[in-house]
Amino acid sequence: MAVFVALGAFLMTLAGGWTAQRVTDRRHLVLGLAGGLMLGVVGLDLLPEALKAAGEEVFGVPAALLLFVTGFLLAHLVERLLAARQASHGGEENNGRVPEVGLTAAAAMVGHSAMDGVAIGAAFQVGDGMGAAVALAVVAHDFADGFNTYTITSLYGNARRKALTMLFADAVAPVAGAACTAFVSIPEGLLGGYLGLFGGVLLYLAAAEILPEAHHEHPARSTLLCTVAGAAFIWLVVGLAG
């Protein structure tokens, strides 16, 4: 049952990526929506779950929040190191952006989608009701995952073929994750720590890269509305699944 439900996530991820590539003539709107989706996923989905699973304090601060800050700083560090490395080798960036950063971020999205599949499988082990609730949340927000995976890969100057490859990997990941739950179970604390770390990475990409790019050439009200709509969509998904 878990694998069957994960196939729905597979289709929704592909639908999200297809939508992102079909609206390239409205790139600023795509980026604005992607930033809002990522902000909503981080603030309304990942962080609350991370605090539930890994809320124990380390020197007065919840471990999930420490890992959240670590993820943000790690994403910034990786981007700067890759930019410096490429510059030292005489390579040219794509409007100041390093393609490897896009691929690394997309790979992180793939890993997160695999964990979504694991979450579906683990929830069905608890009960059908729990499995259905988790599956609804995962399938709904995998549209945003596919949208963001394609957008991030393309934003950093990677060829369309690479963006489609990462999109397909992101679509397959939840199916593979769900299948793995028949053999492996992940401790709740470890899962919570991962969600906090990944949330920090996503927030960096949204706040430091995607949203500034969305408003750079087209500081339009419609772009801002797309950002708000993206965050509101994730709120709706979380509310329906709650």
C-alpha positions as a Python dict, from the first residue, in 0.01 Angstrom:
ca = {
    (1, 'M'): (0, 0, 0),
    (2, 'A'): (280, 242, 87),
    (3, 'V'): (452, 188, -248),
    (4, 'F'): (122, 226, -432),
    (5, 'V'): (55, 560, -259),
    (6, 'A'): (412, 669, -333),
    (7, 'L'): (334, 629, -702),
    (8, 'G'): (94, 919, -656),
    (9, 'A'): (386, 1123, -524),
    (10, 'F'): (583, 1018, -834),
    (11, 'L'): (314, 1158, -1065),
    (12, 'M'): (268, 1479, -864),
    (13, 'T'): (642, 1547, -868),
    (14, 'L'): (653, 1512, -1246),
    (15, 'A'): (348, 1739, -1274),
    (16, 'G'): (524, 2005, -1068),
    (17, 'G'): (836, 1991, -1284),
    (18, 'W'): (630, 1998, -1603),
    (19, 'T'): (451, 2310, -1479),
    (20, 'A'): (782, 2482, -1397),
    (21, 'Q'): (927, 2426, -1745),
    (22, 'R'): (609, 2525, -1929),
    (23, 'V'): (598, 2877, -1787),
    (24, 'T'): (953, 2989, -1865),
    (25, 'D'): (820, 3303, -2036),
    (26, 'R'): (703, 3413, -1691),
    (27, 'R'): (1026, 3324, -1515),
    (28, 'H'): (991, 3590, -1245),
    (29, 'L'): (648, 3450, -1153),
    (30, 'V'): (787, 3095, -1145),
    (31, 'L'): (1069, 3201, -912),
    (32, 'G'): (833, 3401, -692),
    (33, 'L'): (602, 3100, -657),
    (34, 'A'): (895, 2866, -593),
    (35, 'G'): (1025, 3094, -318),
    (36, 'G'): (685, 3101, -152),
    (37, 'L'): (647, 2725, -173),
    (38, 'M'): (989, 2672, -19),
    (39, 'L'): (922, 2925, 257),
    (40, 'G'): (593, 2754, 336),
    (41, 'V'): (749, 2406, 338),
    (42, 'V'): (1022, 2520, 578),
    (43, 'G'): (815, 2726, 821),
    (44, 'L'): (487, 2532, 820),
    (45, 'D'): (594, 2173, 754),
    (46, 'L'): (961, 2091, 812),
    (47, 'L'): (1036, 2293, 1126),
    (48, 'P'): (725, 2191, 1323),
    (49, 'E'): (791, 1825, 1243),
    (50, 'A'): (1161, 1862, 1327),
    (51, 'L'): (1082, 2017, 1665),
    (52, 'K'): (840, 1735, 1746),
    (53, 'A'): (1090, 1465, 1658),
    (54, 'A'): (1412, 1629, 1783),
    (55, 'G'): (1302, 1891, 2031),
    (56, 'E'): (1548, 1806, 2308),
    (57, 'E'): (1762, 2103, 2404),
    (58, 'V'): (2135, 2142, 2360),
    (59, 'F'): (2268, 2422, 2580),
    (60, 'G'): (1928, 2585, 2599),
    (61, 'V'): (1834, 2554, 2231),
    (62, 'P'): (1631, 2272, 2065),
    (63, 'A'): (1859, 2044, 1864),
    (64, 'A'): (1635, 2080, 1558),
    (65, 'L'): (1686, 2458, 1555),
    (66, 'L'): (2062, 2423, 1593),
    (67, 'L'): (2065, 2194, 1291),
    (68, 'F'): (1838, 2437, 1108),
    (69, 'V'): (2093, 2716, 1152),
    (70, 'T'): (2371, 2471, 1060),
    (71, 'G'): (2191, 2385, 736),
    (72, 'F'): (2154, 2753, 646),
    (73, 'L'): (2523, 2821, 710),
    (74, 'L'): (2628, 2502, 534),
    (75, 'A'): (2438, 2599, 218),
    (76, 'H'): (2601, 2943, 223),
    (77, 'L'): (2946, 2791, 278),
    (78, 'V'): (2909, 2537, -2),
    (79, 'E'): (2794, 2802, -247),
    (80, 'R'): (3084, 3033, -163),
    (81, 'L'): (3341, 2753, -181),
    (82, 'L'): (3213, 2633, -518),
    (83, 'A'): (3209, 2990, -651),
    (84, 'A'): (3565, 3050, -534),
    (85, 'R'): (3682, 2718, -678),
    (86, 'Q'): (3528, 2789, -1017),
    (87, 'A'): (3670, 3143, -1024),
    (88, 'S'): (4020, 3018, -939),
    (89, 'H'): (4006, 2776, -1233),
    (90, 'G'): (3903, 3050, -1471),
    (91, 'G'): (3547, 2920, -1516),
    (92, 'E'): (3261, 3156, -1577),
    (93, 'E'): (2953, 3154, -1365),
    (94, 'N'): (2600, 3184, -1499),
    (95, 'N'): (2516, 3543, -1400),
    (96, 'G'): (2710, 3492, -1080),
    (97, 'R'): (2565, 3146, -1015),
    (98, 'V'): (2751, 2818, -1003),
    (99, 'P'): (2581, 2522, -1178),
    (100, 'E'): (2715, 2277, -918),
    (101, 'V'): (2521, 2459, -647),
    (102, 'G'): (2199, 2395, -836),
    (103, 'L'): (2280, 2027, -875),
    (104, 'T'): (2374, 1997, -507),
    (105, 'A'): (2050, 2164, -400),
    (106, 'A'): (1849, 1941, -634),
    (107, 'A'): (2024, 1635, -492),
    (108, 'A'): (1919, 1748, -145),
    (109, 'M'): (1561, 1772, -274),
    (110, 'V'): (1590, 1415, -404),
    (111, 'G'): (1711, 1299, -62),
    (112, 'H'): (1421, 1476, 102),
    (113, 'S'): (1174, 1310, -135),
    (114, 'A'): (1321, 971, -45),
    (115, 'M'): (1257, 1053, 320),
    (116, 'D'): (899, 1144, 226),
    (117, 'G'): (861, 789, 97),
    (118, 'V'): (1007, 654, 420),
    (119, 'A'): (755, 865, 614),
    (120, 'I'): (468, 714, 412),
    (121, 'G'): (588, 360, 477),
    (122, 'A'): (644, 421, 848),
    (123, 'A'): (299, 580, 886),
    (124, 'F'): (127, 281, 726),
    (125, 'Q'): (310, 56, 971),
    (126, 'V'): (140, 251, 1252),
    (127, 'G'): (-205, 226, 1093),
    (128, 'D'): (-408, 291, 779),
    (129, 'G'): (-548, 618, 914),
    (130, 'M'): (-205, 757, 993),
    (131, 'G'): (-75, 635, 658),
    (132, 'A'): (-356, 809, 470),
    (133, 'A'): (-293, 1141, 651),
    (134, 'V'): (80, 1135, 584),
    (135, 'A'): (25, 1025, 224),
    (136, 'L'): (-208, 1320, 162),
    (137, 'A'): (51, 1565, 289),
    (138, 'V'): (336, 1407, 92),
    (139, 'V'): (149, 1371, -237),
    (140, 'A'): (21, 1728, -219),
    (141, 'H'): (352, 1891, -143),
    (142, 'D'): (547, 1674, -388),
    (143, 'F'): (401, 1897, -660),
    (144, 'A'): (597, 2178, -494),
    (145, 'D'): (904, 1953, -468),
    (146, 'G'): (901, 1880, -840),
    (147, 'F'): (840, 2245, -920),
    (148, 'N'): (1130, 2354, -698),
    (149, 'T'): (1370, 2081, -814),
    (150, 'Y'): (1339, 2179, -1178),
    (151, 'T'): (1345, 2552, -1097),
    (152, 'I'): (1655, 2534, -875),
    (153, 'T'): (1852, 2320, -1122),
    (154, 'S'): (1769, 2553, -1411),
    (155, 'L'): (1822, 2873, -1213),
    (156, 'Y'): (2191, 2796, -1166),
    (157, 'G'): (2254, 2755, -1539),
    (158, 'N'): (2230, 2378, -1577),
    (159, 'A'): (2114, 2239, -1911),
    (160, 'R'): (1750, 2131, -1949),
    (161, 'R'): (1863, 1767, -1973),
    (162, 'K'): (2021, 1785, -1627),
    (163, 'A'): (1715, 1957, -1484),
    (164, 'L'): (1491, 1683, -1623),
    (165, 'T'): (1725, 1414, -1488),
    (166, 'M'): (1708, 1561, -1139),
    (167, 'L'): (1331, 1595, -1171),
    (168, 'F'): (1295, 1227, -1262),
    (169, 'A'): (1524, 1126, -973),
    (170, 'D'): (1311, 1337, -739),
    (171, 'A'): (996, 1163, -868),
    (172, 'V'): (1140, 813, -820),
    (173, 'A'): (1281, 887, -474),
    (174, 'P'): (957, 859, -270),
    (175, 'V'): (878, 522, -430),
    (176, 'A'): (1223, 394, -339),
    (177, 'G'): (1191, 537, 12),
    (178, 'A'): (855, 371, 68),
    (179, 'A'): (991, 38, -54),
    (180, 'C'): (1284, 61, 189),
    (181, 'T'): (1053, 75, 492),
    (182, 'A'): (993, -295, 453),
    (183, 'F'): (1353, -348, 565),
    (184, 'V'): (1469, -32, 752),
    (185, 'S'): (1324, 196, 1019),
    (186, 'I'): (1474, 538, 1098),
    (187, 'P'): (1490, 657, 1462),
    (188, 'E'): (1258, 952, 1523),
    (189, 'G'): (1533, 1173, 1665),
    (190, 'L'): (1755, 1120, 1361),
    (191, 'L'): (1467, 1199, 1126),
    (192, 'G'): (1389, 1519, 1317),
    (193, 'G'): (1751, 1631, 1297),
    (194, 'Y'): (1755, 1572, 924),
    (195, 'L'): (1437, 1777, 876),
    (196, 'G'): (1588, 2068, 1070),
    (197, 'L'): (1911, 2060, 866),
    (198, 'F'): (1727, 2037, 535),
    (199, 'G'): (1495, 2321, 639),
    (200, 'G'): (1795, 2550, 688),
    (201, 'V'): (1927, 2465, 342),
    (202, 'L'): (1590, 2536, 179),
    (203, 'L'): (1548, 2866, 361),
    (204, 'Y'): (1888, 2983, 240),
    (205, 'L'): (1804, 2899, -119),
    (206, 'A'): (1467, 3074, -98),
    (207, 'A'): (1577, 3387, 87),
    (208, 'A'): (1927, 3440, -51),
    (209, 'E'): (1889, 3316, -408),
    (210, 'I'): (1543, 3253, -550),
    (211, 'L'): (1342, 3547, -415),
    (212, 'P'): (1609, 3812, -490),
    (213, 'E'): (1635, 3674, -845),
    (214, 'A'): (1257, 3682, -884),
    (215, 'H'): (1240, 4053, -800),
    (216, 'H'): (1566, 4161, -963),
    (217, 'E'): (1440, 4229, -1315),
    (218, 'H'): (1066, 4221, -1252),
    (219, 'P'): (983, 4387, -919),
    (220, 'A'): (613, 4342, -1001),
    (221, 'R'): (323, 4310, -763),
    (222, 'S'): (227, 3987, -938),
    (223, 'T'): (561, 3831, -836),
    (224, 'L'): (495, 3914, -472),
    (225, 'L'): (144, 3771, -501),
    (226, 'C'): (289, 3446, -639),
    (227, 'T'): (520, 3423, -338),
    (228, 'V'): (231, 3472, -97),
    (229, 'A'): (22, 3220, -293),
    (230, 'G'): (301, 2960, -269),
    (231, 'A'): (323, 2993, 109),
    (232, 'A'): (-57, 2990, 140),
    (233, 'F'): (-77, 2671, -68),
    (234, 'I'): (154, 2488, 173),
    (235, 'W'): (-55, 2619, 465),
    (236, 'L'): (-363, 2472, 297),
    (237, 'V'): (-188, 2138, 245),
    (238, 'V'): (-71, 2122, 607),
    (239, 'G'): (-416, 2217, 732),
    (240, 'L'): (-592, 1951, 522),
    (241, 'A'): (-347, 1685, 636),
    (242, 'G'): (-370, 1781, 1003),
}
